[in-house]
Amino acid sequence: MERPNKAETEFLTLAYNRFLDLYAEVFDDNFWKKDKWERFSKIKQAFSIYAELLNYEPIKQVIEHLKTARPPMESEIGSELFKFVRNVVSHFPFYASWDEVFITKSLVNWYRKGLTIDKFLNKYQGHKEIKYRFWEEEKKEMTYLSIEFPYKYETESKIYLKNIISEKEGVKFSFILMRQIMNTQIDKITVPNSL
Protein backbone atom coordinates (compact mmCIF):
# COMPACT_ATOMS: atom_id res chain seq x y z
CA MET A 1 0.00 0.00 0.00
CA GLU A 2 1.31 3.39 -0.98
CA ARG A 3 1.68 5.86 1.87
CA PRO A 4 0.20 8.30 2.49
CA ASN A 5 -3.12 7.47 0.82
CA LYS A 6 -5.76 10.15 0.17
CA ALA A 7 -7.43 9.95 3.60
CA GLU A 8 -4.06 9.92 5.37
CA THR A 9 -2.89 12.92 3.35
CA GLU A 10 -5.99 14.85 4.34
CA PHE A 11 -5.55 14.00 8.03
CA LEU A 12 -1.78 14.56 8.04
CA THR A 13 -2.13 17.94 6.34
CA LEU A 14 -4.63 19.20 8.90
CA ALA A 15 -2.70 17.73 11.84
CA TYR A 16 0.71 18.99 10.73
CA ASN A 17 -0.56 22.46 9.88
CA ARG A 18 -2.21 22.94 13.25
CA PHE A 19 0.69 21.43 15.19
CA LEU A 20 3.20 23.66 13.41
CA ASP A 21 1.05 26.73 14.17
CA LEU A 22 1.00 25.75 17.86
CA TYR A 23 4.73 25.02 17.77
CA ALA A 24 5.46 28.53 16.47
CA GLU A 25 3.27 30.03 19.20
CA VAL A 26 4.97 28.09 22.02
CA PHE A 27 8.40 29.28 20.91
CA ASP A 28 7.30 32.92 20.84
CA ASP A 29 8.07 34.57 24.19
CA ASN A 30 4.65 36.28 24.13
CA PHE A 31 2.97 32.88 24.47
CA TRP A 32 4.29 32.54 28.03
CA LYS A 33 2.77 35.90 28.99
CA LYS A 34 -0.72 34.75 28.00
CA ASP A 35 -3.39 33.63 30.44
CA LYS A 36 -2.68 30.19 31.93
CA TRP A 37 -5.96 28.78 30.56
CA GLU A 38 -5.12 29.86 27.00
CA ARG A 39 -1.64 28.33 27.26
CA PHE A 40 -3.04 25.12 28.73
CA SER A 41 -5.71 24.82 26.04
CA LYS A 42 -3.19 25.13 23.24
CA ILE A 43 -0.69 22.78 24.87
CA LYS A 44 -3.48 20.19 25.35
CA GLN A 45 -4.43 20.53 21.70
CA ALA A 46 -0.85 19.93 20.53
CA PHE A 47 -0.50 16.80 22.69
CA SER A 48 -3.82 15.53 21.31
CA ILE A 49 -2.76 16.09 17.72
CA TYR A 50 0.54 14.32 18.32
CA ALA A 51 -1.15 11.37 20.06
CA GLU A 52 -3.39 10.92 17.02
CA LEU A 53 -0.36 11.05 14.72
CA LEU A 54 1.18 8.17 16.71
CA ASN A 55 -1.48 5.97 15.08
CA TYR A 56 0.06 6.55 11.62
CA GLU A 57 2.02 3.39 10.76
CA PRO A 58 5.17 5.11 9.42
CA ILE A 59 5.44 7.13 12.65
CA LYS A 60 5.03 3.90 14.65
CA GLN A 61 8.01 2.56 12.71
CA VAL A 62 10.06 5.66 13.57
CA ILE A 63 9.27 5.17 17.27
CA GLU A 64 10.42 1.54 17.02
CA HIS A 65 13.64 2.64 15.31
CA LEU A 66 14.33 5.18 18.07
CA LYS A 67 14.49 2.32 20.60
CA THR A 68 17.83 1.24 19.14
CA ALA A 69 19.13 4.30 17.31
CA ARG A 70 18.78 7.13 19.84
CA PRO A 71 19.71 7.81 23.45
CA PRO A 72 18.01 5.61 26.06
CA MET A 73 14.35 6.40 26.75
CA GLU A 74 13.88 8.78 23.79
CA SER A 75 11.46 6.36 22.15
CA GLU A 76 9.52 5.91 25.39
CA ILE A 77 9.40 9.68 25.98
CA GLY A 78 8.32 10.32 22.37
CA SER A 79 5.53 7.78 22.56
CA GLU A 80 4.48 6.48 25.97
CA LEU A 81 5.09 9.64 28.03
CA PHE A 82 3.53 12.03 25.53
CA LYS A 83 0.51 9.73 25.14
CA PHE A 84 0.26 9.58 28.96
CA VAL A 85 0.20 13.41 29.12
CA ARG A 86 -2.46 13.56 26.42
CA ASN A 87 -4.59 10.98 28.20
CA VAL A 88 -4.32 12.72 31.57
CA VAL A 89 -5.36 16.13 30.21
CA SER A 90 -8.11 14.60 28.05
CA HIS A 91 -9.66 12.14 30.52
CA PHE A 92 -9.49 14.50 33.51
CA PRO A 93 -10.68 17.80 32.02
CA PHE A 94 -11.21 19.46 35.39
CA TYR A 95 -8.20 21.74 35.39
CA ALA A 96 -7.59 25.27 34.14
CA SER A 97 -3.78 25.21 34.00
CA TRP A 98 -0.82 22.89 33.64
CA ASP A 99 0.29 23.38 37.23
CA GLU A 100 -3.11 22.35 38.63
CA VAL A 101 -3.25 18.94 36.93
CA PHE A 102 -2.93 16.04 39.34
CA ILE A 103 -4.09 12.44 39.47
CA THR A 104 -4.16 9.71 42.09
CA LYS A 105 -4.32 5.96 41.67
CA SER A 106 -7.95 5.91 42.81
CA LEU A 107 -8.85 8.72 40.38
CA VAL A 108 -7.05 7.01 37.48
CA ASN A 109 -8.90 3.75 38.19
CA TRP A 110 -12.31 5.22 39.03
CA TYR A 111 -13.83 3.44 36.03
CA ARG A 112 -11.57 0.44 35.48
CA LYS A 113 -8.05 -0.65 36.42
CA GLY A 114 -5.33 -1.40 33.93
CA LEU A 115 -6.04 1.23 31.30
CA THR A 116 -3.31 3.30 29.62
CA ILE A 117 -2.59 5.83 32.40
CA ASP A 118 -2.56 3.10 35.05
CA LYS A 119 -0.22 0.93 32.96
CA PHE A 120 2.16 3.83 32.38
CA LEU A 121 2.37 4.76 36.06
CA ASN A 122 2.80 1.15 37.17
CA LYS A 123 5.58 0.67 34.61
CA TYR A 124 7.51 3.87 35.35
CA GLN A 125 6.97 4.51 39.08
CA GLY A 126 10.35 4.90 40.73
CA HIS A 127 12.18 5.22 37.38
CA LYS A 128 15.21 7.48 37.64
CA GLU A 129 14.89 11.00 36.28
CA ILE A 130 15.98 11.72 32.73
CA LYS A 131 17.91 14.88 32.00
CA TYR A 132 17.68 16.70 28.70
CA ARG A 133 18.78 19.94 27.16
CA PHE A 134 17.76 21.83 24.07
CA TRP A 135 19.17 24.73 22.11
CA GLU A 136 17.03 27.66 20.98
CA GLU A 137 18.91 29.04 18.00
CA GLU A 138 17.11 32.38 17.86
CA LYS A 139 17.91 33.11 21.50
CA LYS A 140 21.35 31.47 21.46
CA GLU A 141 20.29 29.77 24.66
CA MET A 142 20.64 26.26 26.07
CA THR A 143 17.88 25.07 28.39
CA TYR A 144 18.28 22.18 30.80
CA LEU A 145 15.40 20.16 32.21
CA SER A 146 14.54 16.91 33.92
CA ILE A 147 11.69 14.52 33.37
CA GLU A 148 10.86 12.98 36.72
CA PHE A 149 8.67 9.95 37.19
CA PRO A 150 6.60 9.51 40.35
CA TYR A 151 8.54 7.81 43.12
CA LYS A 152 5.45 5.83 44.12
CA TYR A 153 2.08 5.28 42.52
CA GLU A 154 -0.29 4.75 45.45
CA THR A 155 -4.01 5.14 46.04
CA GLU A 156 -4.09 8.60 47.60
CA SER A 157 -0.72 10.08 46.57
CA LYS A 158 -1.22 13.11 44.33
CA ILE A 159 0.88 12.99 41.17
CA TYR A 160 1.21 16.45 39.64
CA LEU A 161 1.89 16.75 35.92
CA LYS A 162 4.18 19.75 36.61
CA ASN A 163 6.42 17.46 38.69
CA ILE A 164 6.88 15.10 35.74
CA ILE A 165 7.30 17.76 33.05
CA SER A 166 7.54 21.48 33.80
CA GLU A 167 5.17 23.70 31.86
CA LYS A 168 7.56 26.01 30.02
CA GLU A 169 10.82 24.09 29.61
CA GLY A 170 9.17 20.67 29.58
CA VAL A 171 6.56 21.63 27.03
CA LYS A 172 9.13 23.27 24.77
CA PHE A 173 11.27 20.13 24.94
CA SER A 174 8.20 17.96 24.24
CA PHE A 175 7.30 20.03 21.19
CA ILE A 176 10.87 19.78 19.86
CA LEU A 177 10.92 15.98 20.19
CA MET A 178 7.43 15.66 18.71
CA ARG A 179 8.45 17.80 15.75
CA GLN A 180 11.64 15.79 15.17
CA ILE A 181 9.58 12.61 15.03
CA MET A 182 6.95 14.22 12.81
CA ASN A 183 9.61 15.65 10.47
CA THR A 184 10.63 12.12 9.47
CA GLN A 185 7.45 12.03 7.36
CA ILE A 186 7.88 15.35 5.52
CA ASP A 187 9.17 15.46 1.95
CA LYS A 188 8.73 19.20 1.57
CA ILE A 189 7.00 22.14 3.18
CA THR A 190 4.95 24.37 0.92
CA VAL A 191 4.55 27.98 2.00
CA PRO A 192 1.42 29.70 0.62
CA ASN A 193 2.06 32.55 -1.85
CA SER A 194 0.37 35.02 0.48
CA LEU A 195 3.28 34.79 2.96
PDB file of N, CA and C in Angstrom, residues 26-71:
ATOM      1  N   VAL A  26       4.291  28.482  20.782  1.00  0.00           N
ATOM      2  CA  VAL A  26       4.970  28.092  22.019  1.00  0.00           C
ATOM      3  C   VAL A  26       6.393  28.646  22.075  1.00  0.00           C
ATOM      4  N   PHE A  27       7.029  28.782  20.924  1.00  0.00           N
ATOM      5  CA  PHE A  27       8.399  29.282  20.914  1.00  0.00           C
ATOM      6  C   PHE A  27       8.481  30.801  20.753  1.00  0.00           C
ATOM      7  N   ASP A  28       7.349  31.454  20.799  1.00  0.00           N
ATOM      8  CA  ASP A  28       7.298  32.918  20.843  1.00  0.00           C
ATOM      9  C   ASP A  28       7.183  33.314  22.321  1.00  0.00           C
ATOM     10  N   ASP A  29       8.070  34.170  22.781  1.00  0.00           N
ATOM     11  CA  ASP A  29       8.069  34.567  24.194  1.00  0.00           C
ATOM     12  C   ASP A  29       6.724  35.111  24.661  1.00  0.00           C
ATOM     13  N   ASN A  30       5.959  35.717  23.757  1.00  0.00           N
ATOM     14  CA  ASN A  30       4.655  36.275  24.130  1.00  0.00           C
ATOM     15  C   ASN A  30       3.665  35.201  24.571  1.00  0.00           C
ATOM     16  N   PHE A  31       3.863  33.973  24.086  1.00  0.00           N
ATOM     17  CA  PHE A  31       2.972  32.880  24.472  1.00  0.00           C
ATOM     18  C   PHE A  31       2.975  32.686  25.987  1.00  0.00           C
ATOM     19  N   TRP A  32       4.147  32.808  26.596  1.00  0.00           N
ATOM     20  CA  TRP A  32       4.290  32.536  28.026  1.00  0.00           C
ATOM     21  C   TRP A  32       3.791  33.677  28.893  1.00  0.00           C
ATOM     22  N   LYS A  33       3.378  34.780  28.258  1.00  0.00           N
ATOM     23  CA  LYS A  33       2.766  35.897  28.985  1.00  0.00           C
ATOM     24  C   LYS A  33       1.239  35.816  28.938  1.00  0.00           C
ATOM     25  N   LYS A  34       0.723  34.892  28.140  1.00  0.00           N
ATOM     26  CA  LYS A  34      -0.723  34.749  27.996  1.00  0.00           C
ATOM     27  C   LYS A  34      -1.328  34.124  29.244  1.00  0.00           C
ATOM     28  N   ASP A  35      -2.635  34.231  29.347  1.00  0.00           N
ATOM     29  CA  ASP A  35      -3.394  33.634  30.437  1.00  0.00           C
ATOM     30  C   ASP A  35      -3.117  32.137  30.511  1.00  0.00           C
ATOM     31  N   LYS A  36      -3.030  31.598  31.728  1.00  0.00           N
ATOM     32  CA  LYS A  36      -2.677  30.186  31.928  1.00  0.00           C
ATOM     33  C   LYS A  36      -3.669  29.237  31.262  1.00  0.00           C
ATOM     34  N   TRP A  37      -4.955  29.619  31.208  1.00  0.00           N
ATOM     35  CA  TRP A  37      -5.957  28.778  30.561  1.00  0.00           C
ATOM     36  C   TRP A  37      -5.726  28.715  29.056  1.00  0.00           C
ATOM     37  N   GLU A  38      -5.385  29.853  28.436  1.00  0.00           N
ATOM     38  CA  GLU A  38      -5.122  29.864  26.998  1.00  0.00           C
ATOM     39  C   GLU A  38      -3.893  29.005  26.680  1.00  0.00           C
ATOM     40  N   ARG A  39      -2.838  29.152  27.470  1.00  0.00           N
ATOM     41  CA  ARG A  39      -1.635  28.333  27.263  1.00  0.00           C
ATOM     42  C   ARG A  39      -1.987  26.848  27.393  1.00  0.00           C
ATOM     43  N   PHE A  40      -2.680  26.512  28.463  1.00  0.00           N
ATOM     44  CA  PHE A  40      -3.039  25.119  28.729  1.00  0.00           C
ATOM     45  C   PHE A  40      -3.887  24.541  27.602  1.00  0.00           C
ATOM     46  N   SER A  41      -4.838  25.293  27.121  1.00  0.00           N
ATOM     47  CA  SER A  41      -5.710  24.822  26.041  1.00  0.00           C
ATOM     48  C   SER A  41      -4.918  24.498  24.786  1.00  0.00           C
ATOM     49  N   LYS A  42      -3.980  25.350  24.461  1.00  0.00           N
ATOM     50  CA  LYS A  42      -3.190  25.132  23.240  1.00  0.00           C
ATOM     51  C   LYS A  42      -2.191  23.988  23.421  1.00  0.00           C
ATOM     52  N   ILE A  43      -1.614  23.887  24.593  1.00  0.00           N
ATOM     53  CA  ILE A  43      -0.694  22.778  24.871  1.00  0.00           C
ATOM     54  C   ILE A  43      -1.454  21.453  24.801  1.00  0.00           C
ATOM     55  N   LYS A  44      -2.649  21.402  25.401  1.00  0.00           N
ATOM     56  CA  LYS A  44      -3.480  20.192  25.351  1.00  0.00           C
ATOM     57  C   LYS A  44      -3.781  19.810  23.907  1.00  0.00           C
ATOM     58  N   GLN A  45      -4.095  20.805  23.093  1.00  0.00           N
ATOM     59  CA  GLN A  45      -4.430  20.527  21.701  1.00  0.00           C
ATOM     60  C   GLN A  45      -3.232  19.920  20.960  1.00  0.00           C
ATOM     61  N   ALA A  46      -2.043  20.458  21.200  1.00  0.00           N
ATOM     62  CA  ALA A  46      -0.853  19.928  20.528  1.00  0.00           C
ATOM     63  C   ALA A  46      -0.574  18.484  20.941  1.00  0.00           C
ATOM     64  N   PHE A  47      -0.704  18.184  22.239  1.00  0.00           N
ATOM     65  CA  PHE A  47      -0.496  16.802  22.692  1.00  0.00           C
ATOM     66  C   PHE A  47      -1.544  15.874  22.079  1.00  0.00           C
ATOM     67  N   SER A  48      -2.769  16.348  21.925  1.00  0.00           N
ATOM     68  CA  SER A  48      -3.825  15.529  21.315  1.00  0.00           C
ATOM     69  C   SER A  48      -3.535  15.245  19.848  1.00  0.00           C
ATOM     70  N   ILE A  49      -3.103  16.272  19.137  1.00  0.00           N
ATOM     71  CA  ILE A  49      -2.761  16.086  17.717  1.00  0.00           C
ATOM     72  C   ILE A  49      -1.640  15.060  17.593  1.00  0.00           C
ATOM     73  N   TYR A  50      -0.603  15.229  18.383  1.00  0.00           N
ATOM     74  CA  TYR A  50       0.542  14.316  18.320  1.00  0.00           C
ATOM     75  C   TYR A  50       0.123  12.883  18.661  1.00  0.00           C
ATOM     76  N   ALA A  51      -0.701  12.718  19.681  1.00  0.00           N
ATOM     77  CA  ALA A  51      -1.150  11.372  20.064  1.00  0.00           C
ATOM     78  C   ALA A  51      -1.910  10.707  18.915  1.00  0.00           C
ATOM     79  N   GLU A  52      -2.690  11.476  18.182  1.00  0.00           N
ATOM     80  CA  GLU A  52      -3.392  10.921  17.016  1.00  0.00           C
ATOM     81  C   GLU A  52      -2.403  10.530  15.927  1.00  0.00           C
ATOM     82  N   LEU A  53      -1.366  11.357  15.739  1.00  0.00           N
ATOM     83  CA  LEU A  53      -0.358  11.045  14.721  1.00  0.00           C
ATOM     84  C   LEU A  53       0.417   9.766  15.052  1.00  0.00           C
ATOM     85  N   LEU A  54       0.497   9.413  16.327  1.00  0.00           N
ATOM     86  CA  LEU A  54       1.183   8.172  16.713  1.00  0.00           C
ATOM     87  C   LEU A  54       0.481   6.927  16.163  1.00  0.00           C
ATOM     88  N   ASN A  55      -0.753   7.092  15.681  1.00  0.00           N
ATOM     89  CA  ASN A  55      -1.478   5.968  15.076  1.00  0.00           C
ATOM     90  C   ASN A  55      -1.062   5.717  13.625  1.00  0.00           C
ATOM     91  N   TYR A  56      -0.365   6.661  13.020  1.00  0.00           N
ATOM     92  CA  TYR A  56       0.060   6.549  11.622  1.00  0.00           C
ATOM     93  C   TYR A  56       1.228   5.561  11.555  1.00  0.00           C
ATOM     94  N   GLU A  57       1.059   4.506  10.783  1.00  0.00           N
ATOM     95  CA  GLU A  57       2.024   3.391  10.764  1.00  0.00           C
ATOM     96  C   GLU A  57       3.476   3.830  10.529  1.00  0.00           C
ATOM     97  N   PRO A  58       3.771   4.698   9.577  1.00  0.00           N
ATOM     98  CA  PRO A  58       5.167   5.112   9.415  1.00  0.00           C
ATOM     99  C   PRO A  58       5.753   5.806  10.655  1.00  0.00           C
ATOM    100  N   ILE A  59       4.941   6.517  11.413  1.00  0.00           N
ATOM    101  CA  ILE A  59       5.442   7.134  12.646  1.00  0.00           C
ATOM    102  C   ILE A  59       5.664   6.055  13.703  1.00  0.00           C
ATOM    103  N   LYS A  60       4.810   5.033  13.739  1.00  0.00           N
ATOM    104  CA  LYS A  60       5.034   3.902  14.647  1.00  0.00           C
ATOM    105  C   LYS A  60       6.396   3.258  14.366  1.00  0.00           C
ATOM    106  N   GLN A  61       6.733   3.150  13.089  1.00  0.00           N
ATOM    107  CA  GLN A  61       8.015   2.557  12.712  1.00  0.00           C
ATOM    108  C   GLN A  61       9.182   3.438  13.162  1.00  0.00           C
ATOM    109  N   VAL A  62       9.017   4.738  13.089  1.00  0.00           N
ATOM    110  CA  VAL A  62      10.055   5.664  13.566  1.00  0.00           C
ATOM    111  C   VAL A  62      10.267   5.469  15.062  1.00  0.00           C
ATOM    112  N   ILE A  63       9.180   5.382  15.817  1.00  0.00           N
ATOM    113  CA  ILE A  63       9.270   5.172  17.268  1.00  0.00           C
ATOM    114  C   ILE A  63      10.020   3.876  17.562  1.00  0.00           C
ATOM    115  N   GLU A  64       9.721   2.815  16.829  1.00  0.00           N
ATOM    116  CA  GLU A  64      10.424   1.541  17.016  1.00  0.00           C
ATOM    117  C   GLU A  64      11.912   1.697  16.727  1.00  0.00           C
ATOM    118  N   HIS A  65      12.239   2.421  15.671  1.00  0.00           N
ATOM    119  CA  HIS A  65      13.640   2.642  15.306  1.00  0.00           C
ATOM    120  C   HIS A  65      14.377   3.421  16.395  1.00  0.00           C
ATOM    121  N   LEU A  66      13.700   4.375  17.023  1.00  0.00           N
ATOM    122  CA  LEU A  66      14.327   5.180  18.073  1.00  0.00           C
ATOM    123  C   LEU A  66      14.790   4.327  19.253  1.00  0.00           C
ATOM    124  N   LYS A  67      14.132   3.184  19.462  1.00  0.00           N
ATOM    125  CA  LYS A  67      14.489   2.325  20.598  1.00  0.00           C
ATOM    126  C   LYS A  67      15.933   1.835  20.522  1.00  0.00           C
ATOM    127  N   THR A  68      16.459   1.718  19.299  1.00  0.00           N
ATOM    128  CA  THR A  68      17.827   1.237  19.144  1.00  0.00           C
ATOM    129  C   THR A  68      18.783   2.280  18.587  1.00  0.00           C
ATOM    130  N   ALA A  69      18.265   3.345  18.009  1.00  0.00           N
ATOM    131  CA  ALA A  69      19.127   4.297  17.311  1.00  0.00           C
ATOM    132  C   ALA A  69      19.379   5.592  18.061  1.00  0.00           C
ATOM    133  N   ARG A  70      18.667   5.845  19.140  1.00  0.00           N
ATOM    134  CA  ARG A  70      18.781   7.125  19.837  1.00  0.00           C
ATOM    135  C   ARG A  70      19.154   6.893  21.293  1.00  0.00           C
ATOM    136  N   PRO A  71      19.383   7.965  22.024  1.00  0.00           N
ATOM    137  CA  PRO A  71      19.713   7.807  23.448  1.00  0.00           C
ATOM    138  C   PRO A  71      18.626   7.030  24.188  1.00  0.00           C
TER     139      PRO A  71
END
